Short mmCIF file of C-alpha atoms in Angstrom, two decimals:
data_model
loop_
_atom_site.label_atom_id
_atom_site.label_comp_id
_atom_site.label_asym_id
_atom_site.label_seq_id
_atom_site.Cartn_x
_atom_site.Cartn_y
_atom_site.Cartn_z
CA MET A 1 77.13 76.02 -120.15
CA LEU A 2 76.40 73.00 -118.50
CA VAL A 3 73.28 71.00 -118.93
CA LEU A 4 71.51 68.54 -116.95
CA GLY A 5 68.73 66.49 -119.50
CA LEU A 6 65.93 64.58 -118.25
CA GLU A 7 63.85 62.07 -120.62
CA THR A 8 60.78 60.61 -119.41
CA SER A 9 58.75 60.72 -122.40
CA CYS A 10 57.71 57.04 -122.87
CA ASP A 11 58.97 53.48 -121.29
CA GLU A 12 62.69 54.97 -120.64
CA THR A 13 64.10 57.27 -118.15
CA GLY A 14 66.95 58.75 -119.22
CA VAL A 15 69.21 61.31 -117.66
CA ALA A 16 72.78 62.90 -118.88
CA LEU A 17 75.10 65.67 -118.41
CA TYR A 18 75.93 67.84 -121.82
CA ASP A 19 78.76 70.72 -121.27
CA SER A 20 78.96 73.15 -124.66
CA GLU A 21 82.62 73.25 -124.26
CA ARG A 22 83.61 69.45 -123.16
CA GLY A 23 80.80 67.57 -124.66
CA LEU A 24 78.85 65.09 -123.34
CA LEU A 25 80.12 63.93 -119.72
CA ALA A 26 77.69 61.54 -118.58
CA ASP A 27 74.68 58.91 -119.39
CA ALA A 28 72.55 56.22 -117.82
CA LEU A 29 69.30 55.34 -118.99
CA PHE A 30 66.99 52.23 -117.57
CA SER A 31 65.31 50.72 -120.02
CA GLN A 32 61.05 49.61 -118.57
CA ILE A 33 60.92 46.72 -121.55
CA ASP A 34 60.82 43.68 -118.62
CA LEU A 35 57.71 45.31 -117.06
CA HIS A 36 56.03 45.96 -120.04
CA ARG A 37 56.51 43.36 -121.89
CA VAL A 38 54.27 41.15 -119.79
CA TYR A 39 51.54 43.02 -121.69
CA GLY A 40 52.38 43.42 -124.40
CA GLY A 41 52.99 46.63 -125.42
CA VAL A 42 53.52 50.10 -122.78
CA VAL A 43 51.21 50.53 -119.99
CA PRO A 44 50.96 54.35 -119.26
CA GLU A 45 50.17 54.38 -115.27
CA LEU A 46 53.23 51.89 -114.63
CA ALA A 47 55.57 54.12 -116.71
CA SER A 48 54.44 56.79 -114.60
CA ARG A 49 55.18 54.98 -111.61
CA ASP A 50 58.82 53.70 -112.55
CA HIS A 51 60.11 56.65 -114.07
CA VAL A 52 59.23 58.17 -110.07
CA LYS A 53 61.31 55.66 -109.09
CA ARG A 54 64.00 55.34 -111.35
CA MET A 55 65.28 59.60 -111.32
CA LEU A 56 66.08 60.69 -108.72
CA PRO A 57 68.64 57.11 -108.31
CA LEU A 58 69.78 58.16 -112.55
CA ILE A 59 70.48 61.88 -111.71
CA ARG A 60 72.91 60.44 -108.99
CA GLN A 61 75.12 58.13 -110.54
CA VAL A 62 74.90 61.37 -113.12
CA LEU A 63 76.31 63.18 -111.14
CA GLU A 64 78.86 61.08 -109.69
CA GLN A 65 80.06 59.64 -113.69
CA GLY A 66 80.20 63.48 -114.30
CA GLN A 67 82.52 64.16 -111.24
CA CYS A 68 80.00 67.07 -110.77
CA SER A 69 77.89 68.47 -108.05
CA PRO A 70 74.50 70.02 -108.08
CA ALA A 71 76.19 73.71 -107.56
CA ASP A 72 78.28 73.09 -110.87
CA ILE A 73 74.60 72.74 -113.02
CA ASP A 74 73.74 75.73 -115.25
CA ALA A 75 70.72 74.64 -116.84
CA ILE A 76 68.46 71.97 -117.07
CA ALA A 77 66.27 70.33 -120.09
CA TYR A 78 64.17 67.75 -120.24
CA THR A 79 61.75 66.22 -122.49
CA ALA A 80 58.11 68.53 -122.59
CA GLY A 81 56.56 66.56 -125.88
CA PRO A 82 54.72 64.76 -127.47
CA GLY A 83 54.69 61.58 -125.58
CA LEU A 84 52.86 59.75 -122.60
CA VAL A 85 51.72 62.73 -120.77
CA GLY A 86 51.66 61.14 -117.33
CA ALA A 87 55.08 60.02 -117.95
CA LEU A 88 56.30 63.58 -119.62
CA LEU A 89 54.69 64.85 -115.60
CA VAL A 90 57.32 63.22 -113.84
CA GLY A 91 60.29 64.42 -115.71
CA ALA A 92 58.68 68.31 -116.37
CA SER A 93 58.19 68.59 -112.08
CA CYS A 94 61.76 66.68 -111.33
CA ALA A 95 63.29 69.64 -113.30
CA GLN A 96 61.04 71.99 -112.33
CA SER A 97 61.90 71.12 -109.06
CA LEU A 98 65.31 70.81 -109.32
CA ALA A 99 65.94 74.19 -110.79
CA PHE A 100 63.72 76.55 -108.55
CA ALA A 101 66.08 74.52 -105.43
CA TRP A 102 69.34 75.24 -107.50
CA GLU A 103 68.00 78.32 -108.80
CA VAL A 104 69.07 77.25 -112.51
CA PRO A 105 67.26 78.00 -115.48
CA ALA A 106 64.65 74.70 -117.23
CA LEU A 107 63.76 74.27 -120.40
CA GLY A 108 60.99 71.73 -122.18
CA VAL A 109 62.47 70.22 -125.32
CA HIS A 110 60.49 68.42 -128.24
CA HIS A 111 61.00 65.18 -128.14
CA MET A 112 61.44 64.70 -132.01
CA GLU A 113 63.89 67.52 -132.11
CA GLY A 114 66.00 65.69 -129.22
CA HIS A 115 65.99 62.71 -131.75
CA LEU A 116 66.58 64.71 -134.89
CA LEU A 117 70.05 66.53 -132.84
CA ALA A 118 71.33 63.18 -131.93
CA PRO A 119 73.65 62.70 -134.81
CA MET A 120 75.63 65.98 -133.77
CA LEU A 121 76.73 64.30 -131.28
CA GLU A 122 78.53 61.88 -132.63
CA GLN A 123 82.56 62.95 -134.11
CA ASN A 124 81.31 63.65 -137.54
CA PRO A 125 78.04 65.60 -137.05
CA PRO A 126 75.95 66.87 -140.49
CA ARG A 127 75.86 70.02 -141.48
CA PHE A 128 72.77 72.05 -141.84
CA PRO A 129 70.90 72.10 -144.56
CA PHE A 130 69.79 68.41 -144.70
CA VAL A 131 66.93 66.09 -145.01
CA ALA A 132 65.92 64.39 -142.47
CA LEU A 133 63.78 61.46 -141.27
CA LEU A 134 62.36 60.64 -138.17
CA VAL A 135 61.24 57.12 -137.77
CA SER A 136 60.17 55.81 -134.48
CA GLY A 137 57.45 54.45 -133.03
CA GLY A 138 55.50 57.35 -132.93
CA HIS A 139 56.79 59.40 -135.51
CA THR A 140 57.68 58.35 -139.50
CA GLN A 141 58.68 61.85 -140.63
CA LEU A 142 60.68 63.66 -143.63
CA VAL A 143 61.43 66.59 -143.24
CA ARG A 144 63.66 69.73 -144.57
CA VAL A 145 66.40 70.90 -141.86
CA ASP A 146 67.92 74.14 -142.82
CA GLY A 147 69.00 75.45 -138.36
CA ILE A 148 68.05 74.39 -134.95
CA GLY A 149 64.36 74.83 -135.56
CA GLN A 150 63.81 75.20 -138.92
CA TYR A 151 61.74 72.57 -139.75
CA GLN A 152 59.63 72.26 -143.32
CA LEU A 153 58.19 69.38 -142.80
CA LEU A 154 58.43 67.38 -146.55
CA GLY A 155 55.87 64.33 -145.62
CA GLU A 156 55.10 61.47 -142.99
CA SER A 157 52.83 58.35 -142.28
CA LEU A 158 49.43 59.11 -142.90
CA ASP A 159 48.33 55.91 -140.36
CA ASP A 160 51.12 53.93 -138.43
CA ALA A 161 54.46 54.90 -138.00
CA ALA A 162 57.13 52.59 -139.39
CA GLY A 163 58.35 51.73 -135.89
CA GLU A 164 54.41 51.18 -134.86
CA ALA A 165 54.00 48.90 -138.17
CA PHE A 166 57.26 46.61 -136.67
CA ASP A 167 55.76 46.57 -133.12
CA LYS A 168 52.14 45.67 -134.49
CA THR A 169 53.23 42.82 -136.91
CA ALA A 170 55.71 41.00 -134.23
CA LYS A 171 52.87 40.64 -131.94
CA LEU A 172 50.29 39.25 -134.75
CA MET A 173 52.96 36.92 -135.21
CA GLY A 174 53.60 35.91 -131.88
CA LEU A 175 56.81 37.57 -130.93
CA ARG A 176 57.48 39.07 -127.76
CA TYR A 177 57.80 42.99 -126.95
CA PRO A 178 59.41 45.15 -128.16
CA GLY A 179 58.86 43.69 -131.45
CA GLY A 180 60.97 45.45 -133.91
CA PRO A 181 64.34 43.68 -132.52
CA GLU A 182 62.47 40.52 -133.37
CA ILE A 183 62.08 41.17 -136.91
CA ALA A 184 65.70 42.66 -137.57
CA ARG A 185 66.38 39.61 -135.27
CA LEU A 186 64.34 36.45 -137.61
CA ALA A 187 65.45 39.00 -140.82
CA LYS A 188 68.34 37.58 -140.71
CA GLN A 189 67.68 34.50 -141.04
CA GLY A 190 64.89 34.72 -143.91
CA THR A 191 65.18 33.66 -147.68
CA ALA A 192 65.03 36.26 -150.02
CA GLY A 193 61.54 36.07 -152.19
CA ARG A 194 59.95 33.58 -150.94
CA PHE A 195 57.27 36.39 -149.84
CA VAL A 196 56.86 39.50 -151.63
CA PHE A 197 55.08 42.81 -149.50
CA PRO A 198 53.74 45.39 -151.37
CA ARG A 199 55.19 48.70 -151.11
CA PRO A 200 53.11 50.95 -150.04
CA MET A 201 52.05 54.22 -151.97
CA THR A 202 54.98 53.98 -153.66
CA ASP A 203 53.22 53.96 -157.35
CA ARG A 204 51.69 57.55 -156.54
CA PRO A 205 54.06 60.72 -156.48
CA GLY A 206 54.55 62.60 -153.35
CA LEU A 207 56.04 62.04 -149.52
CA ASP A 208 53.40 60.40 -147.39
CA MET A 209 54.15 57.22 -146.52
CA SER A 210 50.89 54.42 -144.88
CA PHE A 211 52.53 51.47 -143.06
CA SER A 212 49.29 50.04 -142.08
CA GLY A 213 48.38 47.52 -145.03
CA LEU A 214 51.75 45.89 -144.74
CA LYS A 215 50.12 44.61 -141.01
CA THR A 216 46.82 44.07 -142.22
CA PHE A 217 49.15 41.78 -145.64
CA THR A 218 51.66 40.08 -142.70
CA LEU A 219 48.50 38.88 -140.98
CA ASN A 220 47.32 37.62 -143.97
CA THR A 221 49.97 35.56 -144.92
CA TRP A 222 50.73 34.25 -141.42
CA GLN A 223 46.96 33.31 -141.51
CA GLN A 224 47.39 31.43 -144.90
CA CYS A 225 50.82 29.94 -143.41
CA LEU A 226 49.25 28.39 -140.63
CA ALA A 227 45.82 27.11 -142.19
CA GLU A 228 48.40 25.02 -143.95
CA GLY A 229 49.84 23.78 -141.35
CA ASP A 230 53.28 25.85 -141.44
CA ASP A 231 54.33 27.94 -138.40
CA SER A 232 57.83 27.02 -138.61
CA GLU A 233 60.39 28.89 -137.27
CA GLN A 234 61.73 29.31 -140.92
CA THR A 235 58.66 30.59 -142.01
CA ARG A 236 58.59 33.68 -139.55
CA CYS A 237 61.76 34.85 -140.41
CA ASP A 238 61.10 34.47 -144.26
CA ILE A 239 57.78 36.75 -143.33
CA ALA A 240 59.78 39.07 -141.40
CA LEU A 241 62.08 39.26 -143.81
CA ALA A 242 59.79 39.95 -146.56
CA PHE A 243 58.10 42.71 -144.13
CA GLN A 244 60.92 44.46 -143.19
CA GLN A 245 62.28 44.94 -146.71
CA ALA A 246 59.11 46.57 -147.84
CA VAL A 247 59.19 49.22 -145.22
CA VAL A 248 62.66 49.51 -145.79
CA ASP A 249 62.47 49.78 -149.77
CA THR A 250 59.12 52.08 -149.04
CA LEU A 251 61.76 54.25 -146.76
CA THR A 252 64.24 54.71 -149.39
CA ILE A 253 62.24 55.69 -152.23
CA LYS A 254 60.66 58.38 -150.27
CA CYS A 255 64.10 59.98 -148.74
CA ARG A 256 65.20 59.10 -152.66
CA ARG A 257 62.58 61.70 -153.21
CA ALA A 258 62.80 63.69 -151.03
CA LEU A 259 66.54 64.48 -152.06
CA LYS A 260 65.64 65.04 -155.30
CA LEU A 261 62.95 67.45 -154.46
CA THR A 262 65.15 69.54 -152.01
CA GLY A 263 68.12 69.46 -154.32
CA LEU A 264 70.57 68.10 -151.57
CA ASN A 265 72.72 65.12 -150.77
CA SER A 266 73.00 65.04 -146.79
CA LEU A 267 70.66 63.05 -144.99
CA VAL A 268 70.04 61.99 -141.30
CA ILE A 269 68.32 59.02 -140.29
CA ALA A 270 67.11 59.61 -136.03
CA GLY A 271 64.80 57.66 -134.07
CA GLY A 272 64.79 54.05 -133.17
CA VAL A 273 63.94 52.52 -136.45
CA SER A 274 67.56 54.09 -137.42
CA ALA A 275 68.92 51.43 -135.48
CA ASN A 276 68.12 48.62 -137.89
CA THR A 277 70.98 47.55 -139.70
CA ALA A 278 69.27 47.02 -142.97
CA LEU A 279 67.78 50.60 -143.32
CA ARG A 280 70.70 52.22 -142.59
CA GLN A 281 72.53 49.91 -145.85
CA SER A 282 69.80 50.61 -147.84
CA LEU A 283 70.03 54.22 -147.51
CA GLU A 284 73.82 54.42 -147.39
CA SER A 285 73.48 52.76 -150.92
CA MET A 286 70.72 55.02 -152.41
CA LEU A 287 72.76 58.27 -151.12
CA GLY A 288 75.84 56.87 -153.61
CA GLU A 289 73.92 58.21 -156.57
CA PHE A 290 73.83 61.54 -155.30
CA LYS A 291 77.20 61.26 -153.74
CA GLY A 292 76.04 62.76 -150.00
CA GLN A 293 76.36 60.95 -146.72
CA VAL A 294 73.73 59.67 -144.20
CA PHE A 295 74.20 60.31 -140.93
CA TYR A 296 73.23 58.46 -137.86
CA ALA A 297 73.77 59.00 -133.94
CA ARG A 298 75.30 55.42 -132.39
CA PRO A 299 72.87 52.48 -131.55
CA GLU A 300 72.03 53.63 -127.75
CA PHE A 301 71.02 57.11 -128.48
CA CYS A 302 68.86 56.36 -131.08
CA THR A 303 65.95 55.13 -128.70
CA ASP A 304 65.35 57.22 -125.97
CA ASN A 305 68.01 58.98 -124.17
CA GLY A 306 68.67 61.62 -121.76
CA ALA A 307 71.57 62.81 -123.99
CA MET A 308 69.03 63.97 -126.67
CA ILE A 309 67.72 66.15 -124.65
CA ALA A 310 70.24 67.79 -122.75
CA TYR A 311 72.23 68.82 -125.89
CA ALA A 312 69.05 70.29 -127.40
CA GLY A 313 68.43 72.20 -124.80
CA CYS A 314 72.15 73.59 -124.37
CA GLN A 315 71.51 74.78 -127.91
CA ARG A 316 68.17 76.28 -127.00
CA LEU A 317 69.35 78.10 -123.43
CA LEU A 318 72.69 79.33 -125.36
CA ALA A 319 70.59 80.70 -128.03
CA GLY A 320 68.78 82.96 -125.32
CA GLN A 321 65.81 80.75 -124.77
CA HIS A 322 63.97 80.25 -120.83
CA GLU A 323 60.82 79.52 -119.64
CA ASP A 324 58.74 80.18 -116.21
CA LEU A 325 58.89 77.31 -113.31
CA SER A 326 55.33 76.61 -114.57
CA ILE A 327 55.01 72.73 -116.00
CA ALA A 328 53.27 72.32 -119.16
CA VAL A 329 53.65 69.25 -120.87
CA ARG A 330 52.06 68.56 -124.53
CA ALA A 331 51.23 64.84 -125.55
CA ARG A 332 50.77 66.42 -129.19
CA TRP A 333 53.65 69.12 -130.34
CA PRO A 334 54.17 69.74 -134.14
CA MET A 335 57.97 70.67 -134.34
CA GLN A 336 57.10 73.41 -137.41
CA GLU A 337 55.47 75.05 -133.92
CA LEU A 338 59.29 75.57 -132.45
CA ALA A 339 61.28 78.80 -132.36
CA PRO A 340 64.12 79.07 -134.70
CA LEU A 341 67.49 79.81 -133.62
#
């Protein structure tokens, strides 16, 4: 089955072709970072308008790269949620229109299920069951995964997602958008131990997390340095390192607890923050205790992309799932509501 995947949940337009027998044939992505940077964050209306502008040219590009024509497409998968409603509607309406014109089925895909299954695109994919850490700008969740659609929520952030905390912290320090890569870049030059930040909710049982307090702690630390006349680049680097270490340690502690609770020794990390090198190294070291392995997608498939949507949609389409031509998206969509395969 050859599936065209469309991703438009936020500020990146992703298109890909996935074949159930030959694998990923083509992938293209347009990021709107430069468009939103001047505003310090994503402007939903601008994101929607840019998706309209980019979608069809990217589809043509992917068909050409995959040496395919519309007649070769067997189905279309698109992101139906969660995400920005306006942005989601662009992908959904495009997918359903093409499905009608090409006389093929279309299927709405859960954005976070796409992230969770992105490591399946690698040469050494994980095997079920495993624990998944979904960590992005909008979500931070620990999930037990027994199969596609078989998800048990173990814990989640009670306030800011980890990626959101990275972006907001960077903005508080005057760094440019998106903040996560900026914090990670500065942290590489930071002096370990100069600042020590708390590891929130690690001194109590359970797998829920909180990152809003770290943002406030960073702001107070930065303002204290400014009051003392210290706004040097090295101080920014030292604070960035302390913040990143606090987030990484918190996530590692919670993942360790999740593995002990479930008795599993395979961990998947997915979402934009899973590209963070310090997080990967910490989790790989921790998995040594369990004689297990950490799985993650290549960096370009950690952020939003069409390949993960094409793959996830393909699995559900092969299992017989389908939908009518109505256009329906969901800004919020608990992954536990998905049907198991």
